[in-house]
C-alpha atoms as one frame of an Amber mdcrd trajectory, in Angstrom:
protein
 354.308  75.384 278.590 351.386  73.509 276.926 347.799  73.021 277.898 348.852
  69.761 278.917 351.258  70.828 281.287 349.177  73.479 282.740 346.420  70.931
 283.643 349.147  68.738 285.248 349.693  71.730 287.665 346.332  71.995 288.567
 345.776  68.493 289.303 348.823  68.344 291.836 347.718  66.913 295.344 346.977
  69.776 297.909 349.840  68.508 299.996 352.298  69.581 297.370 350.748  72.924
 296.823 352.745  74.456 299.631 356.074  73.798 298.211 357.458  77.009 296.789
 358.698  75.232 293.469 355.166  73.767 292.757 353.604  77.165 293.501 356.026
  78.852 291.036 354.855  76.367 288.450 351.163  76.908 289.211 351.702  80.751
 288.913 353.324  80.195 285.592 350.467  77.978 284.471 348.007  80.576 285.330
 350.027  83.355 283.679 349.936  81.080 280.630 346.260  80.498 280.873 345.679
  84.272 281.140 347.986  85.161 278.058 346.077  82.545 276.028 342.769  84.112
 277.031 343.927  87.280 275.378 345.392  85.844 272.426 342.037  83.707 271.829
 338.971  85.083 270.319 336.261  85.925 272.703 334.286  83.330 270.542 336.458
  80.539 271.761 335.206  80.896 275.186 332.025  78.938 276.151 329.211  81.383
 276.912 327.577  81.432 280.374 324.252  82.547 281.756 324.710  84.322 285.203
 322.193  85.225 287.505 323.437  87.821 290.175 321.844  88.035 293.701 319.907
  91.192 294.107 321.940  92.257 297.138 323.536  95.495 297.331 327.306  93.991
 297.448 326.155  90.906 294.844 327.855  88.509 297.115 326.334  85.491 295.259
 325.833  84.259 291.663 324.382  81.346 290.027 326.192  80.439 286.768 324.690
  78.159 283.970 326.993  76.432 281.354 325.534  74.462 278.564 328.042  72.324
 276.497 326.874  70.384 273.325 327.808  66.814 272.979 329.673  67.803 269.818
 331.709  70.383 271.980 332.496  67.676 274.376 333.359  65.271 271.710 335.725
  67.578 270.195 337.447  68.478 273.510 337.812  64.934 274.257 339.228  63.792
 270.936 341.686  66.601 270.576 342.611  66.667 274.268 342.006  70.336 274.584
 340.811  72.463 277.587 338.448  75.439 277.157 337.312  78.463 279.388 334.263
  80.296 279.687 333.330  83.946 279.575 334.195  85.899 282.608 331.665  86.718
 285.279 331.942  88.684 288.439 331.259  87.602 292.086 331.528  90.598 294.448
 334.269  92.637 293.116 336.103  89.735 291.781 336.258  88.454 288.173 336.110
  84.755 287.561 335.954  82.331 284.821 335.319  78.567 284.648 337.823  76.114
 283.007 336.919  72.641 281.438 339.672  69.977 281.546 339.520  67.274 278.989
 342.094  64.711 280.384 340.638  61.322 281.284 337.941  62.529 283.533 335.794
  65.682 283.403 337.446  68.331 285.297 335.995  71.810 286.265 337.975  74.535
 287.532 336.757  77.931 289.082 339.636  80.449 288.658 339.920  83.951 289.892
 340.898  86.469 287.161 342.714  89.306 288.984 342.569  88.710 292.722 341.894
  91.955 294.581 341.579  90.559 297.897 341.639  86.948 299.879 338.158  85.486
 299.801 336.417  82.352 300.576 333.840  81.119 298.266 331.037  78.465 299.013
 330.535  76.467 295.806 327.836  73.925 294.726 328.606  72.607 291.318 325.507
  70.617 289.697 324.487  68.687 286.610 321.122  67.974 285.157 320.346  64.290
 284.876 317.350  63.377 282.698 314.727  65.947 281.358 312.292  66.235 284.038
 314.602  66.222 286.952 316.436  69.076 288.339 320.067  69.507 288.974 322.125
  66.752 290.854 324.648  68.111 293.316 328.130  66.724 292.216 330.290  68.516
 294.472 330.179  71.323 297.340 332.218  72.887 299.802 334.085  76.153 300.757
 337.492  77.317 298.969 339.729  80.076 300.205 341.072  82.166 297.444 344.339
  83.598 298.535 345.333  86.196 296.108 349.121  85.357 295.790 348.944  81.453
 296.496 345.581  79.916 295.621 343.635  81.442 292.707 342.074  78.091 291.210
 339.722  75.911 292.765 340.184  72.493 290.680 337.483  69.756 290.767 338.817
  66.809 288.903 336.396  64.017 288.419 333.158  66.341 288.686 331.360  63.093
 287.672 333.107  60.577 289.870 334.728  57.648 287.946 332.892  58.527 284.885
 335.379  58.947 282.148 335.003  61.289 279.289 334.426  58.621 276.780 331.421
  57.195 278.977 330.190  60.839 279.875 329.928  61.818 275.963 328.395  58.335
 275.229 325.176  58.452 273.240 323.564  56.734 276.327 324.800  59.142 278.912
 322.188  60.262 281.451 323.798  63.651 281.698 323.066  64.842 278.087 319.482
  65.924 277.549 318.825  66.660 273.815 322.347  66.584 273.098 323.192  69.021
 275.951 325.210  68.800 279.018 323.723  71.218 281.529 326.047  72.310 284.602
 325.241  74.913 287.247 327.610  76.746 289.678 326.262  78.227 292.654 328.821
  80.546 294.248 328.557  82.758 297.411 331.175  84.985 299.203 331.583  83.427
 302.561
């Protein structure tokens, strides 16, 4: 298995996800990603800033991911995908995965599912220095421990290709940095 085949399995339409053969391939892809995470050094994972809710159960977090233009250019040119450091939502561990196919892909992956949970998500990006975050995608996703462990958002920036996203005139890079935010709540 390669990173390219892994990303193909995560981009399959949801109508195919119920097929047991496809499920087996997705599970193999997840195992491949998990094994690669242990082989890689921690420094290969993008760092995050995580703000946890001050509730007793910590049922919501806000995750900030800042990517430099250079990191994005390298991902695009080399066709590689990268993950972030792990973070915790409730008692579950998650990480973000950035795909570098034609369009910017962001995936939220459950590390070691303990129970089935639903997660409300809002993925946003900053656009222009003096503006706040602009919502790119939002919804609710059921993480089912045996079947669905990854929320895959392909085309996070719509029909904007990687090459357009990393262009020097891209409105999403502020002082050479792409600012992303994920607001996650257990529903």
